[in-house]
Coordinates of C-alpha atoms (C1' of nucleotides) in Angstrom, one line a residue:
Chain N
X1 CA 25.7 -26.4 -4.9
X2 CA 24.8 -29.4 -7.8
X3 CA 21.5 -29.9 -7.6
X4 CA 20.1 -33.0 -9.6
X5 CA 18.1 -32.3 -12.7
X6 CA 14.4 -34.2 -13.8
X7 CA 12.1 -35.3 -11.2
X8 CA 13.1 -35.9 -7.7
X9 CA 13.1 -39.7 -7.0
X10 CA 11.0 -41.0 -4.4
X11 CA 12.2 -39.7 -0.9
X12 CA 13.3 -36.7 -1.7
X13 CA 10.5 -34.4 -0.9
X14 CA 8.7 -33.0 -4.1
X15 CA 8.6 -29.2 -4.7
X16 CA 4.9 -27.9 -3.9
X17 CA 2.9 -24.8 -4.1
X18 CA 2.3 -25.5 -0.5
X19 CA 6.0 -25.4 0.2
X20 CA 6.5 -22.8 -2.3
X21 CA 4.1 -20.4 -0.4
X22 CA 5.4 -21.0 2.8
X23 CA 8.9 -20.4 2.2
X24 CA 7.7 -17.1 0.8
X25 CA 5.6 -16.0 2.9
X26 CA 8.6 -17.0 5.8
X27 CA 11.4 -14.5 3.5
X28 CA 8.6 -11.5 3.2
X29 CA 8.0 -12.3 7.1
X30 CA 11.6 -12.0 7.8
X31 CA 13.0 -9.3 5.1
X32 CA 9.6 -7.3 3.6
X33 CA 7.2 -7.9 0.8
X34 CA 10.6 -5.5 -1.6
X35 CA 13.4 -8.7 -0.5
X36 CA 10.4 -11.6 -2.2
X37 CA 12.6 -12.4 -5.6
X38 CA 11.6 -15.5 -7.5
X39 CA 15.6 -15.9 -7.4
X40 CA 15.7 -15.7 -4.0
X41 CA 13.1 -18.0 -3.0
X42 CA 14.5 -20.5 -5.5
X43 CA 17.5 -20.5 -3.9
X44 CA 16.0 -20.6 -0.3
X45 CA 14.4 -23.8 -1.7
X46 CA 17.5 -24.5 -3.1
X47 CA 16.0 -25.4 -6.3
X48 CA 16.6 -23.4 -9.9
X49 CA 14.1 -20.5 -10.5
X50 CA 12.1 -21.4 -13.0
X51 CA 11.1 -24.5 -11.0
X52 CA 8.9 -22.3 -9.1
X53 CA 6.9 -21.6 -12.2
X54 CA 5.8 -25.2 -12.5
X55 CA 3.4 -24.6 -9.1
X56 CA 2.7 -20.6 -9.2
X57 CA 1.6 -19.0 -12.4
X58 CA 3.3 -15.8 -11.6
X59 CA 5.3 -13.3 -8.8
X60 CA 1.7 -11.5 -9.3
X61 CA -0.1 -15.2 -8.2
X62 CA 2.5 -15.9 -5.4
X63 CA 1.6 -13.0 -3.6
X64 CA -2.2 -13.4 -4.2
X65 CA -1.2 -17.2 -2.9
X66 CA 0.5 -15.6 0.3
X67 CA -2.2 -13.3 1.1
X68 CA -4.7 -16.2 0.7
X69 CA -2.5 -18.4 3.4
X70 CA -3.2 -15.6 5.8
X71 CA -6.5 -14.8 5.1
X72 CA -7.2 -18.8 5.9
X73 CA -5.4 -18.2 9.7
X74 CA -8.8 -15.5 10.0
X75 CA -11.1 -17.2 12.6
X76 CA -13.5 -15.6 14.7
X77 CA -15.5 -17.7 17.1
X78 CA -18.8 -16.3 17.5
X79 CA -19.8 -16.4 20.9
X80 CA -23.3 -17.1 21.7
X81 CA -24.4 -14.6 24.6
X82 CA -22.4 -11.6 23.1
X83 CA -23.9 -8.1 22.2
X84 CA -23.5 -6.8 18.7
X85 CA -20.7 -4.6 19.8
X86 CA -18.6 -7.4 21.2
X87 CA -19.1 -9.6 18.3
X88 CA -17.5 -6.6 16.4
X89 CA -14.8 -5.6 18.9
X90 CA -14.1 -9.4 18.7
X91 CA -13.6 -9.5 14.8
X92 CA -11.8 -6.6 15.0
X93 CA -9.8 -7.7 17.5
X94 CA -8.9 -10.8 15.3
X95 CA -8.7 -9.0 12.2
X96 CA -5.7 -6.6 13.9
X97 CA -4.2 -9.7 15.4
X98 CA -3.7 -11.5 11.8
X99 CA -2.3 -7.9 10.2
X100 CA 0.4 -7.7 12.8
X101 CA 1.1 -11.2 12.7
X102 CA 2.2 -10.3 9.3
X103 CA 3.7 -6.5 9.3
X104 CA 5.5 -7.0 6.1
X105 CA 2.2 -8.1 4.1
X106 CA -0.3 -5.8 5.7
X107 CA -0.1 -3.8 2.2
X108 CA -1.0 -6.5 0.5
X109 CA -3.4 -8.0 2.6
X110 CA -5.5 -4.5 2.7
X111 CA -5.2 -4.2 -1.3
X112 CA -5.1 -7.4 -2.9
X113 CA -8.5 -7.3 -3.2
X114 CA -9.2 -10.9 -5.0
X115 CA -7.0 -12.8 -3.2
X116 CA -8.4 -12.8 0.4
X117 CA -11.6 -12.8 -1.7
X118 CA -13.1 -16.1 0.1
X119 CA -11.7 -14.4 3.6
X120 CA -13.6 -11.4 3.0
X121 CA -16.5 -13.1 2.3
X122 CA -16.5 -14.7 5.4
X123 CA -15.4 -11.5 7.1
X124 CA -18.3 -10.0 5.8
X125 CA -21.0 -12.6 7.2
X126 CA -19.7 -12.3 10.7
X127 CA -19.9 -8.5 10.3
X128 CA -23.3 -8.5 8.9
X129 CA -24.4 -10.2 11.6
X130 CA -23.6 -8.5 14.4
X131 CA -24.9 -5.7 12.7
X132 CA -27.6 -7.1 11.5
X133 CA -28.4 -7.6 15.3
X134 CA -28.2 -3.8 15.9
X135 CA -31.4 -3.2 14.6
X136 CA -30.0 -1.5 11.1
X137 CA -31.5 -1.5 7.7
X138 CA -29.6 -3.4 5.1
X139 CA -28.3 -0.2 3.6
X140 CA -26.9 1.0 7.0
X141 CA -25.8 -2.5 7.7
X142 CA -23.5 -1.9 4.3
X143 CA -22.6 1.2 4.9
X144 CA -21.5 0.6 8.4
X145 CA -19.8 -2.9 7.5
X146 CA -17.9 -0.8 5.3
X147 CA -17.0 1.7 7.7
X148 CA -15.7 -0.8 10.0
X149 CA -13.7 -2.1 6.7
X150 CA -12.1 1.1 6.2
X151 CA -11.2 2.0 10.1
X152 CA -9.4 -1.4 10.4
X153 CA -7.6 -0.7 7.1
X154 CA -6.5 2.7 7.5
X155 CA -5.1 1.5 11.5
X156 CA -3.3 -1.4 10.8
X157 CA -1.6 0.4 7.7
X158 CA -0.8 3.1 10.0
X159 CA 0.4 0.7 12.8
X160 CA 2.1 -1.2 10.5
X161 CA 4.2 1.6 8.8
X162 CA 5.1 2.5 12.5
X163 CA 2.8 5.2 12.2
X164 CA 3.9 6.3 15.8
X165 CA 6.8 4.3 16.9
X166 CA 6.3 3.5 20.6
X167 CA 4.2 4.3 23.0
X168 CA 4.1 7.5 24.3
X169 CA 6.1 9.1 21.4
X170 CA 4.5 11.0 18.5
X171 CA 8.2 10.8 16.8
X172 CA 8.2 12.2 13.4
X173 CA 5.5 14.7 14.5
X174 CA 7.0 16.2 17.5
X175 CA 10.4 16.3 15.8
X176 CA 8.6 18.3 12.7
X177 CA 7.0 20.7 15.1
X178 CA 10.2 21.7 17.1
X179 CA 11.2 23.3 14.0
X180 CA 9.0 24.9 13.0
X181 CA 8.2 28.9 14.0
X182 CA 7.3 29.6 17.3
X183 CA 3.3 30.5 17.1
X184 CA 2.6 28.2 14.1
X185 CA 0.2 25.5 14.6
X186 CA -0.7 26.7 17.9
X187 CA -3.6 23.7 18.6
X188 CA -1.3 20.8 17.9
X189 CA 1.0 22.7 20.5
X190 CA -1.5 22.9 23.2
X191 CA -2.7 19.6 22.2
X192 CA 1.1 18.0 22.5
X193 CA 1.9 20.1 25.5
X194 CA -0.6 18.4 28.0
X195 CA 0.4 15.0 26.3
X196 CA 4.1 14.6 26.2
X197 CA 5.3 12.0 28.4
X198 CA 1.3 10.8 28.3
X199 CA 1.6 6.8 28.0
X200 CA 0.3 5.8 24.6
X201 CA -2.2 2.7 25.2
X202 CA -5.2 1.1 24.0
X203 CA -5.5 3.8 21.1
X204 CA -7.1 0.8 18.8
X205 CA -9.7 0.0 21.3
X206 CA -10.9 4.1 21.8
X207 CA -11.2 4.6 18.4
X208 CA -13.4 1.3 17.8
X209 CA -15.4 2.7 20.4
X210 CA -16.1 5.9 18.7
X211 CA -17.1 4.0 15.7
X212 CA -19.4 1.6 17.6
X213 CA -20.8 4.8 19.3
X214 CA -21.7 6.4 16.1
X215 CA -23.0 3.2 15.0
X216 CA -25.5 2.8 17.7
X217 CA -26.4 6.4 17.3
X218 CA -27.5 5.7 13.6
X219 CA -29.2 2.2 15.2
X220 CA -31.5 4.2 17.6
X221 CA -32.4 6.7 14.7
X222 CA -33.7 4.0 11.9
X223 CA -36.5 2.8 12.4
X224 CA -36.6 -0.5 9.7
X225 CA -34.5 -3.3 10.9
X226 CA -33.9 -6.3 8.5
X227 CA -36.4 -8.6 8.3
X228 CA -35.7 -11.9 9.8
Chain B
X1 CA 17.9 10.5 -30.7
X2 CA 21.1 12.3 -30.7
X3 CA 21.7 14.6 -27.5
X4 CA 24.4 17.0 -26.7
X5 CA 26.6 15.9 -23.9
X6 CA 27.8 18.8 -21.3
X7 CA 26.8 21.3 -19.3
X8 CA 23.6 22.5 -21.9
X9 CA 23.6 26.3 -23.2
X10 CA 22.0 29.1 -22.6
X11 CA 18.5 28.8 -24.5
X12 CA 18.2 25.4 -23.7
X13 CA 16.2 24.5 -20.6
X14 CA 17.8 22.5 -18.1
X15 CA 17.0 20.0 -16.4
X16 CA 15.6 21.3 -12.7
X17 CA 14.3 19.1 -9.6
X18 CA 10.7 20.6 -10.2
X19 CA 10.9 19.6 -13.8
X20 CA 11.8 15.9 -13.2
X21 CA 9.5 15.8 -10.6
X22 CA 6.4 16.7 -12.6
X23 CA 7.4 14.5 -15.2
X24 CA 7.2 12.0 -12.5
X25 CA 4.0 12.6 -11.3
X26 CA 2.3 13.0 -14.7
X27 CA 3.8 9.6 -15.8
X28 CA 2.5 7.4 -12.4
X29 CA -0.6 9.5 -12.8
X30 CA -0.7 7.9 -16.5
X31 CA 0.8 4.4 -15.9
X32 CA 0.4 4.1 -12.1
X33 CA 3.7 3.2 -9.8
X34 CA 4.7 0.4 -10.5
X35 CA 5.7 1.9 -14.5
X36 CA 8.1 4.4 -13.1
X37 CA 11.5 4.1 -13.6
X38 CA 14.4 6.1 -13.4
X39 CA 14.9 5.0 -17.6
X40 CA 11.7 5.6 -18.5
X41 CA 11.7 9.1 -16.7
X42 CA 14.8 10.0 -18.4
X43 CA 13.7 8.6 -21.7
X44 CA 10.2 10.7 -21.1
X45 CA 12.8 13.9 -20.6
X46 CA 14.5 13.0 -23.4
X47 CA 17.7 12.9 -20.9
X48 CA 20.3 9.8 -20.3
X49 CA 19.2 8.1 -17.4
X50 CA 21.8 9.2 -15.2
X51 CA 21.5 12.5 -15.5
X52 CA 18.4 12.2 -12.8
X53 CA 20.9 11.7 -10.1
X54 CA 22.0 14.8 -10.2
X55 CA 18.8 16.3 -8.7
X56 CA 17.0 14.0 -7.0
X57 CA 18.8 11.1 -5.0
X58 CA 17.1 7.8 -5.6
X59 CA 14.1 6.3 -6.8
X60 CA 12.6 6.5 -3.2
X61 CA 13.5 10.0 -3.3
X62 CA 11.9 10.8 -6.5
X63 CA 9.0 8.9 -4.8
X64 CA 8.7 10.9 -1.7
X65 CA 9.3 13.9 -4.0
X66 CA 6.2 13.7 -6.1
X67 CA 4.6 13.0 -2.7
X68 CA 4.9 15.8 -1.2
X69 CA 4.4 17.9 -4.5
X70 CA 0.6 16.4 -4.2
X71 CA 0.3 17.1 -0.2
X72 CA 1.2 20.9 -1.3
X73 CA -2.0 21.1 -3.0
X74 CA -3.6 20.2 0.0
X75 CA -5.7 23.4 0.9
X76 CA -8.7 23.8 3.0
X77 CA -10.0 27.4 4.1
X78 CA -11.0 27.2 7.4
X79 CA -14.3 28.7 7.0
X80 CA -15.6 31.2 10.3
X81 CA -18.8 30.5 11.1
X82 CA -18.6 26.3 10.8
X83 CA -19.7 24.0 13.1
X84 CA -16.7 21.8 13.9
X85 CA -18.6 19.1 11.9
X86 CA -18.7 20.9 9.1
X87 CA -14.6 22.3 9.3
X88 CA -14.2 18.3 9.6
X89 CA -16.0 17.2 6.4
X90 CA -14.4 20.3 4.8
X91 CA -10.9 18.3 5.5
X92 CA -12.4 14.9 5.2
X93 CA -13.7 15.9 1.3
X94 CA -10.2 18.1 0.2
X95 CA -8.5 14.9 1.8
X96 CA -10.3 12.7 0.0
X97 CA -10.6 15.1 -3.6
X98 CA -6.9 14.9 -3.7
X99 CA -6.6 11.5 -3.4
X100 CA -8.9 10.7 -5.9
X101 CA -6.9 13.1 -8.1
X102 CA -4.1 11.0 -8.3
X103 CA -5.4 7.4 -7.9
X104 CA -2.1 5.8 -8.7
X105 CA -0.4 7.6 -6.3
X106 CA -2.6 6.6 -3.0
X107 CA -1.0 3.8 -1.7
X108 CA 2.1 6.2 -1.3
X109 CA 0.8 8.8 -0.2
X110 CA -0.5 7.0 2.6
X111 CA 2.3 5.2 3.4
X112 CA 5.3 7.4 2.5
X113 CA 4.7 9.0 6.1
X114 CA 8.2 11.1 6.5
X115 CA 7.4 12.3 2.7
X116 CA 4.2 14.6 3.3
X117 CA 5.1 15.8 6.8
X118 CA 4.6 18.9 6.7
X119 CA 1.4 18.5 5.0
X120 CA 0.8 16.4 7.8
X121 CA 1.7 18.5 10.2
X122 CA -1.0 21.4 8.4
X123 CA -3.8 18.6 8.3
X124 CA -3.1 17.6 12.0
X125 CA -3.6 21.1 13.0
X126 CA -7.0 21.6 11.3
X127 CA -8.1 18.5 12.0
X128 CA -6.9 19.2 15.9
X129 CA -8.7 22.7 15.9
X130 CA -12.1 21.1 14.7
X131 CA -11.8 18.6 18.0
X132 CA -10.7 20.9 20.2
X133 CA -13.9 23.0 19.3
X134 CA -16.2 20.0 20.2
X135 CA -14.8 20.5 24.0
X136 CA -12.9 17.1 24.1
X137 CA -9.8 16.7 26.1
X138 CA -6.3 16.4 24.6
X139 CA -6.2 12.9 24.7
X140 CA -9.6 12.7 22.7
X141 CA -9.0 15.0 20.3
X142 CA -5.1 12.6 19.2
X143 CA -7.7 9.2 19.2
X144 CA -10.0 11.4 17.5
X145 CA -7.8 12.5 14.9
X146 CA -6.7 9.4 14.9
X147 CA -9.9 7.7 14.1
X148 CA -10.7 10.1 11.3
X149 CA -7.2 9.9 9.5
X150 CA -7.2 6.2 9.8
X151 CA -11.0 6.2 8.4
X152 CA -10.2 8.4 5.4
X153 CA -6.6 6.5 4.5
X154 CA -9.1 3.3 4.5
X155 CA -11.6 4.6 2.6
X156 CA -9.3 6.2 -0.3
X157 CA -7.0 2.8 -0.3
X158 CA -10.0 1.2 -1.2
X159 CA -11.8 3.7 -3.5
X160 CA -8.3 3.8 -5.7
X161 CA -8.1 0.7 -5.6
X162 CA -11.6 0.6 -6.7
X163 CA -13.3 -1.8 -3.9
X164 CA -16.5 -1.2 -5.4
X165 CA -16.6 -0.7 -9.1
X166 CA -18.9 0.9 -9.9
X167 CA -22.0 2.8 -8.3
X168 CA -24.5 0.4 -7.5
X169 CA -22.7 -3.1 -8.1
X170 CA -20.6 -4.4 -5.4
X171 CA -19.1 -6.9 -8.2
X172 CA -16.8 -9.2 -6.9
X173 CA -18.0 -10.0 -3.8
X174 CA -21.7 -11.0 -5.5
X175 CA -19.9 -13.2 -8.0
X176 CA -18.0 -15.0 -5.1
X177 CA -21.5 -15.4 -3.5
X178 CA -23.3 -16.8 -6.2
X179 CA -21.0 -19.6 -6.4
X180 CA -21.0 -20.6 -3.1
X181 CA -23.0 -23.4 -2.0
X182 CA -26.8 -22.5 -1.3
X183 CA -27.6 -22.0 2.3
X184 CA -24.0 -20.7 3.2
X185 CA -23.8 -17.0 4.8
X186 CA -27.2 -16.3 5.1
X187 CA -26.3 -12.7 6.7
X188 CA -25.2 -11.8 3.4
X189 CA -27.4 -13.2 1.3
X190 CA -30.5 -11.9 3.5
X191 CA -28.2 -7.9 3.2
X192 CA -27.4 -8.2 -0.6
X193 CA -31.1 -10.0 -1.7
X194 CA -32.6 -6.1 -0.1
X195 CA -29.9 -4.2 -1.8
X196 CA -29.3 -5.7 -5.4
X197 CA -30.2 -2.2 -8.0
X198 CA -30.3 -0.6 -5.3
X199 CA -28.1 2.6 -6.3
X200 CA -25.1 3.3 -4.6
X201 CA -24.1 6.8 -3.5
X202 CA -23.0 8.9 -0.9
X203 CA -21.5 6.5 1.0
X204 CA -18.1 8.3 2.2
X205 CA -20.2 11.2 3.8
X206 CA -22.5 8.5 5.5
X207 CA -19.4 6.3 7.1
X208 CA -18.4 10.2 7.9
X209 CA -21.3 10.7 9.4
X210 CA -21.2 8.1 11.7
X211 CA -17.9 9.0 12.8
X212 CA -18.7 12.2 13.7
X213 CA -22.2 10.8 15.7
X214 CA -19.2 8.5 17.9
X215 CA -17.2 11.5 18.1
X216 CA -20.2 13.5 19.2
X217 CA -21.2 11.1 22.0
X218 CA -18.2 11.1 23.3
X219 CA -17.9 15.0 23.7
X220 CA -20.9 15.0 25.6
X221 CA -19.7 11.9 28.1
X222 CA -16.7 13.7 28.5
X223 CA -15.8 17.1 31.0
X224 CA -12.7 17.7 30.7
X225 CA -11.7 20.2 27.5
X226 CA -9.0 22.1 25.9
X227 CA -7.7 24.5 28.7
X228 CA -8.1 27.8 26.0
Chain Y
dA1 C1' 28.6 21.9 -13.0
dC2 C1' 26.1 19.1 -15.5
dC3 C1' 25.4 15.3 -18.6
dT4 C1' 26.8 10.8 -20.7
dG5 C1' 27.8 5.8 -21.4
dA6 C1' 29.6 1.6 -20.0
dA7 C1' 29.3 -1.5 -16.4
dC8 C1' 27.5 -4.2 -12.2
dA9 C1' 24.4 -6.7 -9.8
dC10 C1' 20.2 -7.6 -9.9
dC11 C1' 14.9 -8.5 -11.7
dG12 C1' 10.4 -11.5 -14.1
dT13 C1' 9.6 -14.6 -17.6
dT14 C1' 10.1 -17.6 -22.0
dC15 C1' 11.6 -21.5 -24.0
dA16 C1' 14.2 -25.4 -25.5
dA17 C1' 16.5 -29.1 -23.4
dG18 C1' 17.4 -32.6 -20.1
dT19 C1' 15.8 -36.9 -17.1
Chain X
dA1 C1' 5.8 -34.6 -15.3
dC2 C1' 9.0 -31.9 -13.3
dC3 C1' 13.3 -29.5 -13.2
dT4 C1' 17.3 -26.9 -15.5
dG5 C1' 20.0 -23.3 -17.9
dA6 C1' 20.6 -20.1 -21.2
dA7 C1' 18.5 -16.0 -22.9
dC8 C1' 15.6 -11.7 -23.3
dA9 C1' 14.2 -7.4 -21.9
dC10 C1' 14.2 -5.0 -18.3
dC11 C1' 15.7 -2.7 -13.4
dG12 C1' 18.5 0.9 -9.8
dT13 C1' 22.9 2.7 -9.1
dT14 C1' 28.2 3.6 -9.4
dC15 C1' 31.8 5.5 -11.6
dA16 C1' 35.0 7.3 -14.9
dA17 C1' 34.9 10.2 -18.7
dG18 C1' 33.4 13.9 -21.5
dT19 C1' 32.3 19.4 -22.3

DNA sequence: ACCTGAACACCGTTCAAGT
DNA sequence: ACCTGAACACCGTTCAAGT
């Protein structure tokens, strides 16, 4: 439990943001993003506290420094033959991949807005592009980048939070609706009826295909492209 | 400072569940989450700190609380003679109008899933009535719903959390471009160079829009409906 | 029944002191 | 230059004590 005091003599590894941000993002990993204490990482490091401040400016900067790491593990090859909707479906694909690599962070990830800023940049390009190649003007290629944005936000939040817990269960929601009145939300009954015991399955890939579809609606509808 | 201790008398309000509650609410709406505390509360009520726990249970309690006092202001009159386009962006603006109302509140009111149930349960069965109106089958009108929930909670995470300042400037993500090294993504540049000025707008009822286009195709590729 | 106050086990962060 | 340790101003929550 005595640690020695001053600067670590040669051999014994050096304390580094690298490390520092590693070990953290390994405990919010493990226990969740509430569990990340600039105690408790110290002592995972076993190292006093206030060493940590020497490499991270802040609790606020180690998270942005987290997100960042994860942002970096964001790679999307882009394949040369591919349609515009598969580049998409590919980036999507990845982007969903990263987020549940990393369940605990996904908050973060979605909201930490500058942090992940040179990730979204990239993000961004590779989106562009592939809409860019559906024929839509730059506004719509915005507009629908952002729409993508949003979708992939709003599922892997949801999947994260265990929106619906396994497949084929609705959970919270079926429990909810068994107690309430007979005759009371009569669709979501009908809808439920013909569902129960209905294998949940690629729910992330139906609903990215109703967002491509609408997308290549608008595409067919607007006339000027961008200019190449 | 001084308070009475005991049991207070009659002519003096107590403290209620509703009270603390509000007090709750109006404080996050005024200092945002992460400013609540169970001391601060208390000292906004002019109350020891303790005497909270007598009528709510914990902080996440109070939390799911105030939740669920928004969600109960969730109200949208299904109107008659709507398409079920229009009864969607009649949900898809309430949803999104009280989300903006409370900003702060956003990321928990997204997340909090068990808080807001029965709200959810309400929205579910609007939502699920619009679908089942555009003749898709049960397991359509779930990915549907899906996709439009998970659309909205992305949108409204990133509106609070103000993604886009304000209208027309798409701030940090020029500035990150402009330092990068000339030549680098060219997708964006080509996008942004067209858009610059270029006044922002309606965008939610545009990435709407194109939802409901995918949605739309998808009715029409599809036989099998509701059973009424 | 309802409120209080001390206490416990934590936080993030500052700052002077060690080597 | 890098690490330590005490200290400050906070937390959420428990529990015995007041009226």
């Amino acid at each position: 439990m005595v640690r020695k005091q001053g600067r670590p003599k040669a051999g014994q590894e050096a304390l580094t943001q690298e490390k520092i941000l590693r070990a953290a993002l390994a405990l919010v990993d493990r226990d969740g993003v509430e569990r990340l204490s600039m105690r408790r990482l110290a002592s995972e490091l076993d190292v006093d506290p206030m060493a940590i401040y020497h490499h991270v400016a802040s609790k606020q900067a180690l998270l942005s420094g987290i997100v960042d790491l994860v942002f970096a593990e964001l790679q999307v090859r882009p394949e040369d033959g591919a349609t515009w909707q598969q580049q998409i479906e590919a980036f999507a694909h990845a982007y969903r991949r990263l987020a549940m690599a990393h369940p605990n962070l996904v908050l973060h990830l979605i909201t930490d807005a500058e942090a992940g800023a040179g990730a979204a940049l990239m993000a961004n390009e590779l989106l562009y592009r592939a809409l860019a190649a559906a024929a839509l003007s730059p506004q719509m290629v915005v507009r629908a980048g952002d729409l993508i944005v949003d979708f992939l936000n709003g599922y892997v939040l949801g999947e994260s939070t265990g929106r619906l817990g396994q497949p084929g269960e609705r959970g919270e929601m079926l429990a909810q609706l068994d107690q309430q009145p007979a005759g009371s939300f009569p669709t979501l009954r009908r809808v439920f009826a013909t569902l129960r015991n209905t294998d949940a399955l690629a729910n992330f890939d139906v609903e990215l295909a109703i967002v491509l579809a609408g997308i290549e609606v608008l595409a067919n509808r607007n006339g000027a492209a961008l200019p190449e």
